PDB file of C-alpha atoms in Angstrom:
ATOM      1  CA  UNK A   1       0.000   0.000   0.000  1.00 97.00           C
ATOM      2  CA  UNK A   2       1.160   3.547  -0.770  1.00 98.00           C
ATOM      3  CA  UNK A   3      -0.001   6.771   0.788  1.00 98.00           C
ATOM      4  CA  UNK A   4      -0.199  10.389  -0.271  1.00 98.00           C
ATOM      5  CA  UNK A   5       0.222  12.563   2.785  1.00 97.00           C
ATOM      6  CA  UNK A   6       0.064  16.187   3.820  1.00 97.00           C
ATOM      7  CA  UNK A   7       2.098  17.262   6.828  1.00 96.00           C
ATOM      8  CA  UNK A   8       2.236  20.652   8.524  1.00 96.00           C
ATOM      9  CA  UNK A   9       4.899  22.563  10.439  1.00 95.00           C
ATOM     10  CA  UNK A  10       3.689  25.246  12.832  1.00 95.00           C
ATOM     11  CA  UNK A  11       7.217  26.685  13.050  1.00 93.00           C
ATOM     12  CA  UNK A  12       7.365  27.216   9.287  1.00 94.00           C
ATOM     13  CA  UNK A  13       3.594  27.664   8.868  1.00 96.00           C
ATOM     14  CA  UNK A  14       3.907  25.428   5.815  1.00 94.00           C
ATOM     15  CA  UNK A  15       2.357  22.299   4.360  1.00 96.00           C
ATOM     16  CA  UNK A  16       4.304  19.567   2.592  1.00 96.00           C
ATOM     17  CA  UNK A  17       2.841  16.927   0.256  1.00 97.00           C
ATOM     18  CA  UNK A  18       4.530  13.589  -0.389  1.00 97.00           C
ATOM     19  CA  UNK A  19       3.999   9.877  -0.931  1.00 98.00           C
ATOM     20  CA  UNK A  20       5.416   6.846   0.868  1.00 98.00           C
ATOM     21  CA  UNK A  21       4.727   3.290   1.971  1.00 98.00           C
ATOM     22  CA  UNK A  22       5.118   4.127   5.680  1.00 97.00           C
ATOM     23  CA  UNK A  23       3.723   7.502   6.707  1.00 97.00           C
ATOM     24  CA  UNK A  24       4.799   7.377  10.352  1.00 96.00           C
ATOM     25  CA  UNK A  25       8.377   6.447   9.450  1.00 96.00           C
ATOM     26  CA  UNK A  26       8.525   9.145   6.789  1.00 95.00           C
ATOM     27  CA  UNK A  27       7.342  11.876   9.178  1.00 95.00           C
ATOM     28  CA  UNK A  28       9.847  10.697  11.794  1.00 94.00           C
ATOM     29  CA  UNK A  29      12.602  10.943   9.182  1.00 93.00           C
ATOM     30  CA  UNK A  30      11.539  14.460   8.162  1.00 91.00           C
ATOM     31  CA  UNK A  31      11.592  15.512  11.811  1.00 93.00           C
ATOM     32  CA  UNK A  32      14.846  13.767  12.727  1.00 90.00           C
ATOM     33  CA  UNK A  33      16.814  14.999   9.719  1.00 84.00           C
ATOM     34  CA  UNK A  34      15.147  18.422   9.601  1.00 81.00           C
ATOM     35  CA  UNK A  35      15.356  17.968   5.833  1.00 76.00           C
ATOM     36  CA  UNK A  36      12.395  20.293   5.338  1.00 83.00           C
ATOM     37  CA  UNK A  37      13.794  22.966   7.654  1.00 86.00           C
ATOM     38  CA  UNK A  38      11.806  22.067  10.772  1.00 91.00           C
ATOM     39  CA  UNK A  39      11.323  19.215  13.225  1.00 93.00           C
ATOM     40  CA  UNK A  40       7.684  19.696  14.205  1.00 95.00           C
ATOM     41  CA  UNK A  41       5.940  18.113  11.190  1.00 96.00           C
ATOM     42  CA  UNK A  42       2.578  16.502  11.973  1.00 97.00           C
ATOM     43  CA  UNK A  43       0.270  14.467   9.763  1.00 97.00           C
ATOM     44  CA  UNK A  44      -2.825  16.378   8.664  1.00 97.00           C
ATOM     45  CA  UNK A  45      -4.146  14.205   5.819  1.00 97.00           C
ATOM     46  CA  UNK A  46      -3.519  10.955   3.953  1.00 97.00           C
ATOM     47  CA  UNK A  47      -5.012   8.919   1.126  1.00 97.00           C
ATOM     48  CA  UNK A  48      -4.402   5.217   0.386  1.00 97.00           C
ATOM     49  CA  UNK A  49      -3.403   3.808  -3.019  1.00 98.00           C
ATOM     50  CA  UNK A  50      -2.644   0.290  -4.180  1.00 98.00           C
ATOM     51  CA  UNK A  51       0.294   1.253  -6.410  1.00 98.00           C
ATOM     52  CA  UNK A  52       3.135   3.743  -6.253  1.00 98.00           C
ATOM     53  CA  UNK A  53       2.144   5.046  -9.683  1.00 98.00           C
ATOM     54  CA  UNK A  54      -1.344   5.985  -8.505  1.00 98.00           C
ATOM     55  CA  UNK A  55       0.057   7.646  -5.385  1.00 98.00           C
ATOM     56  CA  UNK A  56       2.563   9.647  -7.436  1.00 98.00           C
ATOM     57  CA  UNK A  57      -0.167  10.738  -9.848  1.00 98.00           C
ATOM     58  CA  UNK A  58      -2.367  11.961  -6.977  1.00 98.00           C
ATOM     59  CA  UNK A  59       0.566  13.699  -5.256  1.00 98.00           C
ATOM     60  CA  UNK A  60       1.250  15.620  -8.462  1.00 97.00           C
ATOM     61  CA  UNK A  61      -2.445  16.514  -8.848  1.00 97.00           C
ATOM     62  CA  UNK A  62      -2.474  18.013  -5.364  1.00 96.00           C
ATOM     63  CA  UNK A  63       0.803  19.865  -5.921  1.00 96.00           C
ATOM     64  CA  UNK A  64      -0.448  21.361  -9.207  1.00 96.00           C
ATOM     65  CA  UNK A  65      -3.292  23.097  -7.346  1.00 92.00           C
ATOM     66  CA  UNK A  66      -0.699  25.392  -5.711  1.00 84.00           C
ATOM     67  CA  UNK A  67      -3.261  26.771  -3.300  1.00 91.00           C
ATOM     68  CA  UNK A  68      -3.135  26.559   0.456  1.00 93.00           C
ATOM     69  CA  UNK A  69      -6.929  26.827   0.493  1.00 94.00           C
ATOM     70  CA  UNK A  70      -7.173  23.586  -1.515  1.00 95.00           C
ATOM     71  CA  UNK A  71      -4.943  21.758   0.986  1.00 95.00           C
ATOM     72  CA  UNK A  72      -6.964  23.093   3.903  1.00 95.00           C
ATOM     73  CA  UNK A  73     -10.197  22.010   2.179  1.00 95.00           C
ATOM     74  CA  UNK A  74      -8.820  18.459   1.811  1.00 94.00           C
ATOM     75  CA  UNK A  75      -7.730  18.422   5.452  1.00 95.00           C
ATOM     76  CA  UNK A  76     -11.078  19.695   6.700  1.00 94.00           C
ATOM     77  CA  UNK A  77     -12.938  17.060   4.653  1.00 90.00           C
ATOM     78  CA  UNK A  78     -11.468  14.328   6.888  1.00 78.00           C
ATOM     79  CA  UNK A  79     -12.622  15.695  10.225  1.00 60.00           C
TER      80      UNK A  79
END
């Protein structure tokens, strides 16, 4: 299983979109390595996909929107 995820850093006030097979491990890596410039990333949203190709396609669709309001709409649709 593959996942498209959106994480958020309060320190940077920024969202990040990615895909992975293990969301928890990926967030821990982002936080440990500070490879996105912060270490307070938290999961806000995720979607499940059966193949990496489908997850990559969806990740790119989300990234092409280029609007914070779109990300926040996706996040609010879960709660």
